[in-house]
PDB file of C-alpha atoms and ligand atoms in Angstrom:
ATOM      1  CA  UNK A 643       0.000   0.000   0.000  1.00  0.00           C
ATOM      2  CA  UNK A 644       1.663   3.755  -1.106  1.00  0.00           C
ATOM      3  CA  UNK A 645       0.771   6.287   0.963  1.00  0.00           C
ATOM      4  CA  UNK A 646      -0.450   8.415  -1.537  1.00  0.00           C
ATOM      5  CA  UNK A 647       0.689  12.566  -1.373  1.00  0.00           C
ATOM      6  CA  UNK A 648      -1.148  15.856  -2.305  1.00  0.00           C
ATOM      7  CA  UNK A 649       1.622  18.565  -3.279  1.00  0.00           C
ATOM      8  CA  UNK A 650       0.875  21.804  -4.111  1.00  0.00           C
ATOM      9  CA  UNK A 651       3.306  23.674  -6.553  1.00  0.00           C
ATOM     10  CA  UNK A 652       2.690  27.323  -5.874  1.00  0.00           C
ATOM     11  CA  UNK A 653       4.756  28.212  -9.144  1.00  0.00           C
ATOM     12  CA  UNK A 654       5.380  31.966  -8.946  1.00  0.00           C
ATOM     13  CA  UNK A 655       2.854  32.997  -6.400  1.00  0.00           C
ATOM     14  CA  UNK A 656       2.684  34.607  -3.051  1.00  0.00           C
ATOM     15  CA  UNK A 657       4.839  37.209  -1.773  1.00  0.00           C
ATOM     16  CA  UNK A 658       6.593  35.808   1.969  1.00  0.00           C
ATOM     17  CA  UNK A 659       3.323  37.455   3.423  1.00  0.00           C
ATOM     18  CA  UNK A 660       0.592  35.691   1.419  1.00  0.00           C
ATOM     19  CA  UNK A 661       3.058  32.714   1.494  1.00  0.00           C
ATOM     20  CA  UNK A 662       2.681  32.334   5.638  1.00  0.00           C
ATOM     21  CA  UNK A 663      -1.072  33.183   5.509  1.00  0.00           C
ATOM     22  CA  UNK A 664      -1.703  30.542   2.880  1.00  0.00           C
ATOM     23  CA  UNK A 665       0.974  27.893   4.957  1.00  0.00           C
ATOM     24  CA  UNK A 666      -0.735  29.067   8.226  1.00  0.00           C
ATOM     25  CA  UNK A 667      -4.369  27.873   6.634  1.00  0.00           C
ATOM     26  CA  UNK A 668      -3.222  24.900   5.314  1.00  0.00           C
ATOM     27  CA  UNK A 669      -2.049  23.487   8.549  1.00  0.00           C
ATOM     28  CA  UNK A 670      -4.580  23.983  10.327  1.00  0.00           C
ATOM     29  CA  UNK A 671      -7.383  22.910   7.725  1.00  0.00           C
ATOM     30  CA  UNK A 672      -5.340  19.336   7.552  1.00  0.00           C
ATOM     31  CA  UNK A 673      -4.690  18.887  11.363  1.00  0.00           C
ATOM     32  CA  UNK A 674      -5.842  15.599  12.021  1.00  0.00           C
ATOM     33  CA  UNK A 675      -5.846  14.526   8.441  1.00  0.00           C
ATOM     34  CA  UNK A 676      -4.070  10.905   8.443  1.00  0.00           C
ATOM     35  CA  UNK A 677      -3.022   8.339   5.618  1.00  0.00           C
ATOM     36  CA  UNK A 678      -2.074  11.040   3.316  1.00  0.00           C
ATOM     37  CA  UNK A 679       1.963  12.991   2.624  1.00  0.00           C
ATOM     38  CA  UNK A 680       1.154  16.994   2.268  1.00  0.00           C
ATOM     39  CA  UNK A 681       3.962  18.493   0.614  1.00  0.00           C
ATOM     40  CA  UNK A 682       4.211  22.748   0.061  1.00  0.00           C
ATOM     41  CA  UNK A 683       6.216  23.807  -3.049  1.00  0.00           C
ATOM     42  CA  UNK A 684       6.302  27.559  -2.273  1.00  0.00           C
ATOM     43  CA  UNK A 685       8.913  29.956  -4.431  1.00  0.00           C
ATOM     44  CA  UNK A 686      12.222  30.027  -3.620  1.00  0.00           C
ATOM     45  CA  UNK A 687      12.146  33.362  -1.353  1.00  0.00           C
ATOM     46  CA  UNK A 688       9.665  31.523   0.795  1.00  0.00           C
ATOM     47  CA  UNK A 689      10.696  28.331   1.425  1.00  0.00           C
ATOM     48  CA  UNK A 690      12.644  29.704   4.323  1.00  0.00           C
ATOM     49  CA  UNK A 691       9.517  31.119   5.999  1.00  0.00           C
ATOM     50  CA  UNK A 692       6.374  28.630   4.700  1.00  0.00           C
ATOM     51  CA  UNK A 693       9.297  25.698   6.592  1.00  0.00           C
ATOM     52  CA  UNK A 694       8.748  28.082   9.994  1.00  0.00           C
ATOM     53  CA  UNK A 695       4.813  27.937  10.164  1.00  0.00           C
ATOM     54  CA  UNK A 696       5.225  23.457   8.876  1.00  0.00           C
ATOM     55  CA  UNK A 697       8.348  22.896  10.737  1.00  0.00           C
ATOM     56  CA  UNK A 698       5.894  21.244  13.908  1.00  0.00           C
ATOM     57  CA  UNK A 699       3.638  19.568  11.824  1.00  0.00           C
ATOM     58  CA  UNK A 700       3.599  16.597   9.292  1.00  0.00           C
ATOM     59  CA  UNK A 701       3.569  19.014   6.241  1.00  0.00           C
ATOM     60  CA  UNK A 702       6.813  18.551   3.957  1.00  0.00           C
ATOM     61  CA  UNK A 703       7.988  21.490   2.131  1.00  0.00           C
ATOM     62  CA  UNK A 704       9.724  21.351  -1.190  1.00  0.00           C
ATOM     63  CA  UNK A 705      11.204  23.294  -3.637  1.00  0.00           C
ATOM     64  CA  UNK A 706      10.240  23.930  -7.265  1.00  0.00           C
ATOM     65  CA  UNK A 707      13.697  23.661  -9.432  1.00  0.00           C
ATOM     66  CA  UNK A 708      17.580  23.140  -8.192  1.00  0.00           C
ATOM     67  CA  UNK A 709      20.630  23.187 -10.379  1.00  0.00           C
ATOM     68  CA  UNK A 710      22.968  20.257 -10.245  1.00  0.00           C
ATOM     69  CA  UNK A 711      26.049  21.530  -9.083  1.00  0.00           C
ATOM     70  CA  UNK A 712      27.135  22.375  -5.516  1.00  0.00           C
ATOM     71  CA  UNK A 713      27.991  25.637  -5.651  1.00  0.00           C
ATOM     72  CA  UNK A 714      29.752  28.374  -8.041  1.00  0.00           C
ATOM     73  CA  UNK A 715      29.093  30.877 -10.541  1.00  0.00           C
ATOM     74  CA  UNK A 716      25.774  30.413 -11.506  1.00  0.00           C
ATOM     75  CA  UNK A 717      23.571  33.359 -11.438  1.00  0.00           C
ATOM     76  CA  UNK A 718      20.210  32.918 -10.303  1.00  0.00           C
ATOM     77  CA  UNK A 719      20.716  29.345  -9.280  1.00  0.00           C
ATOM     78  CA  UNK A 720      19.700  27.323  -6.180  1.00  0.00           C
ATOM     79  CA  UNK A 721      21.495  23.982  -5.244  1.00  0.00           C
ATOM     80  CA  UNK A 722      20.281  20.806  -3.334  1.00  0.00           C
ATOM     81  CA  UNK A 723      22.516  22.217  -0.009  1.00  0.00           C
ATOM     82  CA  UNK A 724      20.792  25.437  -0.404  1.00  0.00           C
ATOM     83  CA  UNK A 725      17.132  23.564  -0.562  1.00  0.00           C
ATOM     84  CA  UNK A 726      17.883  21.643   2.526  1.00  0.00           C
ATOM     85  CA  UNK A 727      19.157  24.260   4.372  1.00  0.00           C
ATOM     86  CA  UNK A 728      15.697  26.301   3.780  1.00  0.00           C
ATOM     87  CA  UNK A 729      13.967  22.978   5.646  1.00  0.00           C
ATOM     88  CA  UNK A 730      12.843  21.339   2.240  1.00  0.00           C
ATOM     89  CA  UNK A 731      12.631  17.858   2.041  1.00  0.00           C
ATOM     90  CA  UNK A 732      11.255  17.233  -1.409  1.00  0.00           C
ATOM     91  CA  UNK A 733      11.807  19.272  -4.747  1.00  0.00           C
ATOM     92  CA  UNK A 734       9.841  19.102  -7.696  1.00  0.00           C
ATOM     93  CA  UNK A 735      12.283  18.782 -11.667  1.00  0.00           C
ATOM     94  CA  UNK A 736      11.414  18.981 -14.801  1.00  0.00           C
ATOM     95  CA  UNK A 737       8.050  20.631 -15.030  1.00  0.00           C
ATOM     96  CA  UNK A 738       6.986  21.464 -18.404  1.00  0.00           C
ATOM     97  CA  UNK A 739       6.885  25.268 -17.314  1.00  0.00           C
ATOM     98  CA  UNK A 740      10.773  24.787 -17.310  1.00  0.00           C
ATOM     99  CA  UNK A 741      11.553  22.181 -20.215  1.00  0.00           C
ATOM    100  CA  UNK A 742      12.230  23.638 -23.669  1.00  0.00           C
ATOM    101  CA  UNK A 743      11.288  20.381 -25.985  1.00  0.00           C
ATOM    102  CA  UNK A 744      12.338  22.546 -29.192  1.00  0.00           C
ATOM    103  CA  UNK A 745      13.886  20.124 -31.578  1.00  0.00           C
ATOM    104  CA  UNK A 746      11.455  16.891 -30.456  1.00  0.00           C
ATOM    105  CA  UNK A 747       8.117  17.749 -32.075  1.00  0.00           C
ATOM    106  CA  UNK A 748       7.894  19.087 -35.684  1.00  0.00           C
ATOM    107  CA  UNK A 749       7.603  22.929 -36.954  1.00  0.00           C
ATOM    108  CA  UNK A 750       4.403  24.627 -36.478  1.00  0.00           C
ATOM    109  CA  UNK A 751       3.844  23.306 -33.062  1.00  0.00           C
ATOM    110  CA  UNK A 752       6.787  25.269 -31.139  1.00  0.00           C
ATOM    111  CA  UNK A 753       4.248  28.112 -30.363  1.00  0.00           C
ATOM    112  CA  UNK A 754       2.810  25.606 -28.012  1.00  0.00           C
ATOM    113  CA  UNK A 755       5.538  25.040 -25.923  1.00  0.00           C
ATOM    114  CA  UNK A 756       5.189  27.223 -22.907  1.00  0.00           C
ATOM    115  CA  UNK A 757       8.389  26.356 -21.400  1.00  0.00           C
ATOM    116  CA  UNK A 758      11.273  29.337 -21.311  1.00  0.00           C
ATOM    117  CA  UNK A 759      13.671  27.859 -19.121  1.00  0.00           C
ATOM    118  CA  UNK A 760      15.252  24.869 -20.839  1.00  0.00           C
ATOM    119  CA  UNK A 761      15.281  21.901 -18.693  1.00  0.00           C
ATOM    120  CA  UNK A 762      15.433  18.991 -20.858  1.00  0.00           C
ATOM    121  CA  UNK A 763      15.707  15.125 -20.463  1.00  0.00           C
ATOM    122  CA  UNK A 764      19.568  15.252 -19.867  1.00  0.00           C
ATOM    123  CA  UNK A 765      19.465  17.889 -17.335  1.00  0.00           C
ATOM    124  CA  UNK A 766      16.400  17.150 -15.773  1.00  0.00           C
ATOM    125  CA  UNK A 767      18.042  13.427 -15.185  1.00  0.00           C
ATOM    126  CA  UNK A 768      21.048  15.144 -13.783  1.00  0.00           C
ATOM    127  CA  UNK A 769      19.095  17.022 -11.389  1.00  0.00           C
ATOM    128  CA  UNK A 770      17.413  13.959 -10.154  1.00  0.00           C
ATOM    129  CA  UNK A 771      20.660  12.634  -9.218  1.00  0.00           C
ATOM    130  CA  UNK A 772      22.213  15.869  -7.555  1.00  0.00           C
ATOM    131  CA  UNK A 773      18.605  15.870  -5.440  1.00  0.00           C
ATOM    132  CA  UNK A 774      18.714  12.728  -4.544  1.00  0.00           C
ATOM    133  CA  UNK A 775      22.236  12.361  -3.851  1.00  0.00           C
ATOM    134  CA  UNK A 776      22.307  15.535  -1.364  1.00  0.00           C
ATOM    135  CA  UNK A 777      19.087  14.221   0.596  1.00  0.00           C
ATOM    136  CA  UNK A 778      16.598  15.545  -0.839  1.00  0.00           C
ATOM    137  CA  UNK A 779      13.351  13.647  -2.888  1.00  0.00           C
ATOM    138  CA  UNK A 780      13.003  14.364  -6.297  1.00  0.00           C
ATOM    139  CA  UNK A 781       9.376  14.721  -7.704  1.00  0.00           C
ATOM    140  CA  UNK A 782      10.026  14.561 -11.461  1.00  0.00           C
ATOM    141  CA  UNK A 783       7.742  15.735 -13.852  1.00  0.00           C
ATOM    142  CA  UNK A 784       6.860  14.368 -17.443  1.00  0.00           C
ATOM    143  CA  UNK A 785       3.847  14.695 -19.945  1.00  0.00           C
ATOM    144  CA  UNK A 786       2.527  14.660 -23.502  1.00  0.00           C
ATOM    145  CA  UNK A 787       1.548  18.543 -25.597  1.00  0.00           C
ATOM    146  CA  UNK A 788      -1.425  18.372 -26.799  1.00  0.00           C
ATOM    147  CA  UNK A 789      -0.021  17.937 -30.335  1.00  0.00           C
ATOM    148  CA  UNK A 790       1.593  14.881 -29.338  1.00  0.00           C
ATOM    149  CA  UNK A 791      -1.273  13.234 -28.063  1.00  0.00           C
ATOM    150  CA  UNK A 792      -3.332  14.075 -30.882  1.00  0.00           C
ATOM    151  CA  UNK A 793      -0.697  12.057 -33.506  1.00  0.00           C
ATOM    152  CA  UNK A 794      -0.721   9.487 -30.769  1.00  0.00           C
ATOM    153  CA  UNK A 795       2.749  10.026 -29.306  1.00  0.00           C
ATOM    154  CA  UNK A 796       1.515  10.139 -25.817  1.00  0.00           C
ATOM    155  CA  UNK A 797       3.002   6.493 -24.556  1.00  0.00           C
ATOM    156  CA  UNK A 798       6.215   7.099 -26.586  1.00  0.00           C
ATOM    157  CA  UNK A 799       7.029  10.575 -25.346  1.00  0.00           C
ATOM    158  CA  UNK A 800       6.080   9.626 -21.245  1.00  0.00           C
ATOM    159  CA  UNK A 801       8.172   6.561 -21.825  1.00  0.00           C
ATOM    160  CA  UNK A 802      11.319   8.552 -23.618  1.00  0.00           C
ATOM    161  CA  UNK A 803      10.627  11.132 -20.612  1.00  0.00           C
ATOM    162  CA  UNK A 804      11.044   8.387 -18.109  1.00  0.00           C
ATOM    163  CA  UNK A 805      13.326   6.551 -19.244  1.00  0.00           C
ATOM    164  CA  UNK A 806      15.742   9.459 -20.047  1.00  0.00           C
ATOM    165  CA  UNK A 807      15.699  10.397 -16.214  1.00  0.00           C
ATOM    166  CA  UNK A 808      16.009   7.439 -14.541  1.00  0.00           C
ATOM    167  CA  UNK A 809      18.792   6.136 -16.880  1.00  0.00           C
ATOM    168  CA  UNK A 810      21.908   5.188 -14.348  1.00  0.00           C
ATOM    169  CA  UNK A 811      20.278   6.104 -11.856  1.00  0.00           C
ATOM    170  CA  UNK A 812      21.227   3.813  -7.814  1.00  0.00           C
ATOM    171  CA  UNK A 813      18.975   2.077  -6.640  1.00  0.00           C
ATOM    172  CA  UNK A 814      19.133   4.974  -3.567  1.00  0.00           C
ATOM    173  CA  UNK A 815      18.103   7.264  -6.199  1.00  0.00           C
ATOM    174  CA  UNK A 816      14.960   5.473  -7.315  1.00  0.00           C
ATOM    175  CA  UNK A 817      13.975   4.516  -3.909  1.00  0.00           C
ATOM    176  CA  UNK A 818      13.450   8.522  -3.408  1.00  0.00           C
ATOM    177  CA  UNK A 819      11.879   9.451  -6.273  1.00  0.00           C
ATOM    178  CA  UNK A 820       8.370   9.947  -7.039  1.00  0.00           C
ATOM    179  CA  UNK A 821       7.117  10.672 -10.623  1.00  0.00           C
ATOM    180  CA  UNK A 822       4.244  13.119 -11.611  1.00  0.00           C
ATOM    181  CA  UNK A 823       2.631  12.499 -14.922  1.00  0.00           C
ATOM    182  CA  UNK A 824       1.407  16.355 -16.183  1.00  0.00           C
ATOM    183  CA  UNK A 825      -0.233  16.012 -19.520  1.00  0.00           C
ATOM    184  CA  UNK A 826       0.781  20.104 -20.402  1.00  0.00           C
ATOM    185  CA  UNK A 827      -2.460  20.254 -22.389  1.00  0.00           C
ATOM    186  CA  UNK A 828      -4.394  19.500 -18.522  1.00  0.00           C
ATOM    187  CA  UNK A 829      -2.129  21.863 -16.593  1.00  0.00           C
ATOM    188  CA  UNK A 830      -3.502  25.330 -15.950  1.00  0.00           C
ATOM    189  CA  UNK A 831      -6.286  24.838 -18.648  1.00  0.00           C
ATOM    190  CA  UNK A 832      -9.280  23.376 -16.791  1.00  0.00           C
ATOM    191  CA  UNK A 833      -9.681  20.643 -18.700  1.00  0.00           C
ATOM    192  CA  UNK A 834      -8.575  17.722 -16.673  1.00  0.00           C
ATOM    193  CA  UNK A 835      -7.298  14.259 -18.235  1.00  0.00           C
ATOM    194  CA  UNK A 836      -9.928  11.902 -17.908  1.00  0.00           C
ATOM    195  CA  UNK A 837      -9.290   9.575 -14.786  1.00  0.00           C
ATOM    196  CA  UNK A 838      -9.143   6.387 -16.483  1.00  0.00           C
ATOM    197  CA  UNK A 839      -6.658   7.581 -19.195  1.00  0.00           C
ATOM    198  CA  UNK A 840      -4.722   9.217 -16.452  1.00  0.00           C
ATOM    199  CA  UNK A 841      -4.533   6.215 -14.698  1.00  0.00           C
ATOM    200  CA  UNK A 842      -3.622   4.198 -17.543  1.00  0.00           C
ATOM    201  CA  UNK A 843      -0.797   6.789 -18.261  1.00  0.00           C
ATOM    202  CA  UNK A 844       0.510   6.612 -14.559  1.00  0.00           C
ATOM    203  CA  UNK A 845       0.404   2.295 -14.579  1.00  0.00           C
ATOM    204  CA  UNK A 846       2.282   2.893 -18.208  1.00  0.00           C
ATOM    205  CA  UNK A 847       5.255   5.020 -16.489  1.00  0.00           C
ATOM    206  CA  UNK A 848       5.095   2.669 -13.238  1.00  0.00           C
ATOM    207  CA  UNK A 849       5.929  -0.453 -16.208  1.00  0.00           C
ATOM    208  CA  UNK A 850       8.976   1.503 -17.662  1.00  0.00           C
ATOM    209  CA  UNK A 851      10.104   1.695 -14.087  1.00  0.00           C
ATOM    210  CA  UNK A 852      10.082  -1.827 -13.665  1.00  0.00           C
ATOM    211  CA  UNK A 853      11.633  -2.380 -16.728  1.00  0.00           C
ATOM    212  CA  UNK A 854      14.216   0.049 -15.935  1.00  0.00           C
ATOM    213  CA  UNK A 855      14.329  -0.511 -11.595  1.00  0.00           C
ATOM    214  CA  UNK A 856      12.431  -3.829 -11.042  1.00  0.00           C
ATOM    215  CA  UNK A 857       8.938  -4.673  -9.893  1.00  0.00           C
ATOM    216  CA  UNK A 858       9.809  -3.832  -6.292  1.00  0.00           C
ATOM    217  CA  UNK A 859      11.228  -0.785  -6.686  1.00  0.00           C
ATOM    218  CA  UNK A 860       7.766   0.416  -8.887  1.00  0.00           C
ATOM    219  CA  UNK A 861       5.566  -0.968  -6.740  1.00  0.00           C
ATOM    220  CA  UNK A 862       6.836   0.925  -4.044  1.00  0.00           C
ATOM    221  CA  UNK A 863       7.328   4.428  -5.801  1.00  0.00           C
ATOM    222  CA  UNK A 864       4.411   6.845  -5.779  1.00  0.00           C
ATOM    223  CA  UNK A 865       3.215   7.775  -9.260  1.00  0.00           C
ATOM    224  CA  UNK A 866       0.848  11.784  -9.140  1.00  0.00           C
ATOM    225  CA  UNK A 867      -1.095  12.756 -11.562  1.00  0.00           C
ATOM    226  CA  UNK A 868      -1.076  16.455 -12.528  1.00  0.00           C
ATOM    227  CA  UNK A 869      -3.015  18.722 -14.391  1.00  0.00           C
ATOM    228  CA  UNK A 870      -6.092  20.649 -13.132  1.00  0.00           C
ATOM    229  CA  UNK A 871      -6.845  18.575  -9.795  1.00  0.00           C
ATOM    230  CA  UNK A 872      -9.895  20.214  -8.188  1.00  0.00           C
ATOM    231  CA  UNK A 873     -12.222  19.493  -5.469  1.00  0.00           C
ATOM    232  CA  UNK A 874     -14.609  18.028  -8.081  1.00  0.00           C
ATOM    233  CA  UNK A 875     -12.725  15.954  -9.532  1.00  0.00           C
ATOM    234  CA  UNK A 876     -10.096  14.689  -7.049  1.00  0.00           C
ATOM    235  CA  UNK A 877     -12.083  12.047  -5.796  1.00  0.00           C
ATOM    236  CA  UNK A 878     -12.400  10.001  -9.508  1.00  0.00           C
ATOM    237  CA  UNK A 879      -8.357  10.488  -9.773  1.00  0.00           C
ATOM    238  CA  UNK A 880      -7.720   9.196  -6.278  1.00  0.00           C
ATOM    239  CA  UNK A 881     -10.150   5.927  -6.334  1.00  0.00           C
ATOM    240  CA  UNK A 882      -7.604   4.424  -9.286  1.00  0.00           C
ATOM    241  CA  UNK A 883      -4.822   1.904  -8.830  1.00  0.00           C
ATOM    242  CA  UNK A 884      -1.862   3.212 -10.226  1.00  0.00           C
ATOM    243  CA  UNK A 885      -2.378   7.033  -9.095  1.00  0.00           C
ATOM    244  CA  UNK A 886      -0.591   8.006  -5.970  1.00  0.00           C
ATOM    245  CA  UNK A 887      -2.050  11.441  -5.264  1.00  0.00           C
ATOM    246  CA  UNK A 888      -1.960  14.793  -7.291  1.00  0.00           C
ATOM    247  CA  UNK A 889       0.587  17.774  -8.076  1.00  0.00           C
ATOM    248  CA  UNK A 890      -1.469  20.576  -7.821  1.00  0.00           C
ATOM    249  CA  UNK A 891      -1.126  24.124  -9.361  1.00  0.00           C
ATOM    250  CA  UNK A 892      -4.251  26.394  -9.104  1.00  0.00           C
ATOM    251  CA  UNK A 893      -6.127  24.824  -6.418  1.00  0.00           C
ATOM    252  CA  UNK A 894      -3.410  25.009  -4.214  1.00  0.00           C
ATOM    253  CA  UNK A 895      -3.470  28.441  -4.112  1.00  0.00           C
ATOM    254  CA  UNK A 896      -6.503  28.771  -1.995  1.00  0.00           C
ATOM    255  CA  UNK A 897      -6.189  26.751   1.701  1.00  0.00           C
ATOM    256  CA  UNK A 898      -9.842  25.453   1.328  1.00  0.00           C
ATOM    257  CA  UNK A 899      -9.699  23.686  -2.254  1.00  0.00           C
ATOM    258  CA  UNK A 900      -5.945  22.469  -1.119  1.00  0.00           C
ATOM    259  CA  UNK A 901      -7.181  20.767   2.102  1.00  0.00           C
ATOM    260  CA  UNK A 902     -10.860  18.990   0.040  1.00  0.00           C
ATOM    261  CA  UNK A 903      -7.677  17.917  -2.165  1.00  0.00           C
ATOM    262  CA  UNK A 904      -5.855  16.445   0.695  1.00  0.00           C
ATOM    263  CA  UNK A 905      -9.211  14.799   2.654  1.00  0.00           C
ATOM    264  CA  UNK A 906     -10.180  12.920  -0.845  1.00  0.00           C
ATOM    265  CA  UNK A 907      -6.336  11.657  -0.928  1.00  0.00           C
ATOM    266  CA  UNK A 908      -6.440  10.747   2.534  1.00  0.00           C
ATOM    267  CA  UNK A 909     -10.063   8.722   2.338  1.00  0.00           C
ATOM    268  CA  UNK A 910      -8.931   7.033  -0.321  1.00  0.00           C
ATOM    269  CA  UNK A 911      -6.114   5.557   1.593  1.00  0.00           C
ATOM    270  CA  UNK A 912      -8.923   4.572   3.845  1.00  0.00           C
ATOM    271  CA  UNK A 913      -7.444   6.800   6.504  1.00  0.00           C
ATOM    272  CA  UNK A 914      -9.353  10.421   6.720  1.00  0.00           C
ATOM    273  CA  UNK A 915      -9.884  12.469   9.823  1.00  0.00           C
ATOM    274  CA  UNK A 916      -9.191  11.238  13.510  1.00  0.00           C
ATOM    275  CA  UNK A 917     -11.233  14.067  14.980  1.00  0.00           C
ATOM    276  CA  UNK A 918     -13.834  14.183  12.371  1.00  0.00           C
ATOM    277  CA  UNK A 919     -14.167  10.992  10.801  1.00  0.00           C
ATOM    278  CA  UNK A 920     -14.425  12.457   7.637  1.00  0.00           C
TER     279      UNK A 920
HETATM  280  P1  LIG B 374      -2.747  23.084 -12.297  1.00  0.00           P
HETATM  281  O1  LIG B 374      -1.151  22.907 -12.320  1.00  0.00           O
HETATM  282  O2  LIG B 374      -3.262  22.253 -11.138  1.00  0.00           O
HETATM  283  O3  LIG B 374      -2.982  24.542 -12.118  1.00  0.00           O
HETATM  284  O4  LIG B 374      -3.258  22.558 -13.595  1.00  0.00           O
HETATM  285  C1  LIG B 374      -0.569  21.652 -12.090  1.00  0.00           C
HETATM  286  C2  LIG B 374       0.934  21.745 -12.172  1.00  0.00           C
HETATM  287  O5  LIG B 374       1.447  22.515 -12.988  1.00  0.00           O
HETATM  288  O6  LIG B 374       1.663  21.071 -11.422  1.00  0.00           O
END
């Protein structure tokens, strides 16, 4: 049985302010909660500050991006040492906001790329190793564009994704990681991925890592689903076999959709509230 996790990825909102109000309401609306991981991905400035107002309770913070090398001249960079030294215990790589996939799919469908940042399959698998190596618990991210599922690329792409980051990785490293499957047509847009398909996705990806790790290894890891998780439709995600939980952009902004988010995960583990029942 995987404990299954509700993370919310704040992207690039909240000033340190809004960032403690928001971390504030979110521990106490999932006091009590059991059976389910909570992890906070504030932004960088506030990991520092959203770790004070968690530190006493089960609520794991994590960061949203790290760069692979220790230290050095790197402008605008954050390493795994830095991460863990802001209280973070998880950190989310490779999310399509930050891959550039230029090159991969053919002309006339770059202007749907929305990454600017340029994390790719090679850096985003030497990331995972830097994390993981320092400590820390990579949450790697992969998904189809909507182009690519439309020509029926979907299972090739998540598969390339997959296997491009956990290539040589330890068998430390895979026992840390968790994988998110983001469709980047469902993130941000509303339209969720249907739950069965997502859930087919998610078993796909845990295959390739037992083709790449063994079965016990992908038993064991927890496989998200990402991509417009709301309170309405949480519950159809969470009730299938090979999701683990949810990454969660927009609904984690606000403490009350965050905690429905994190009740649904938690009854579906069968565990729930101790005070309420619920
Ligand atoms: P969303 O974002 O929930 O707003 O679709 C998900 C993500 O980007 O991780």
């Amino acid at each position: 049985m995987r404990t299954p996790i509700m993370a919310g990825n704040w992207k690039m909102n909240n000033t340190n302010c809004a960032a403690v109000e928001l971390a504030k309401a979110v521990v106490e609306g999932s006091a009590g909660v059991k059976g389910c991981e909570i992890i906070l991905a504030p932004p960088t400035t506030a990991l520092s500050v959203v770790n004070e107002v968690t530190k006493d309770s089960p609520i794991a913070v994590s960061g949203q991006n790290m760069y692979w090398e220790e230290s050095g001249a790197f402008t605008g960079e954050v390493s795994a040492q830095m991460l863990l030294s802001c209280g973070c215990e998880y950190v989310i790589l490779g999310h399509s906001e930050r891959r550039g996939r230029f090159g991969v799919i053919e002309e006339g469908f770059t202007e749907e790329l929305q990454s600017v940042f340029g994390d790719n399959d090679a850096t985003v698998a030497k990331k995972l190793k830097a994390a993981a190596d320092a400590g820390l618990k990579p949450i790697v991210c992969c998904g189809e564009l909507l182009s690519e599922r439309e020509k029926g690329m979907t299972d090739a792409i998540v598969g390339d994704q997959v296997r491009a980051f956990l290539a040589g990785c330890t068998t430390e490293q895979l026992q840390a990681t968790t994988i998110a499957y983001e469709p980047v047509w469902a993130i941000g847009t509303g339209e969720v991925c249907d739950a069965d398909e997502a859930n087919r996705v998610c078993g796909l990806i845990r295959g390739v890592v037992a083709e790449v790790a063994g079965q016990e290894i992908a038993d064991a890891m927890r496989i998200l689903y990402g991509g417009s998780v709301k309170p309405d439709n949480v519950e159809g995600l969470m009730a299938l076999p090979d999701i683990d939980g949810g990454l969660v952009g927009g609904a984690s902004l606000k403490a009350d959709s965050f905690c429905a988010l994190i009740a649904a995960a938690a009854k579906s583990a069968g565990g729930g509230c101790c005070c309420c029942g619920g």
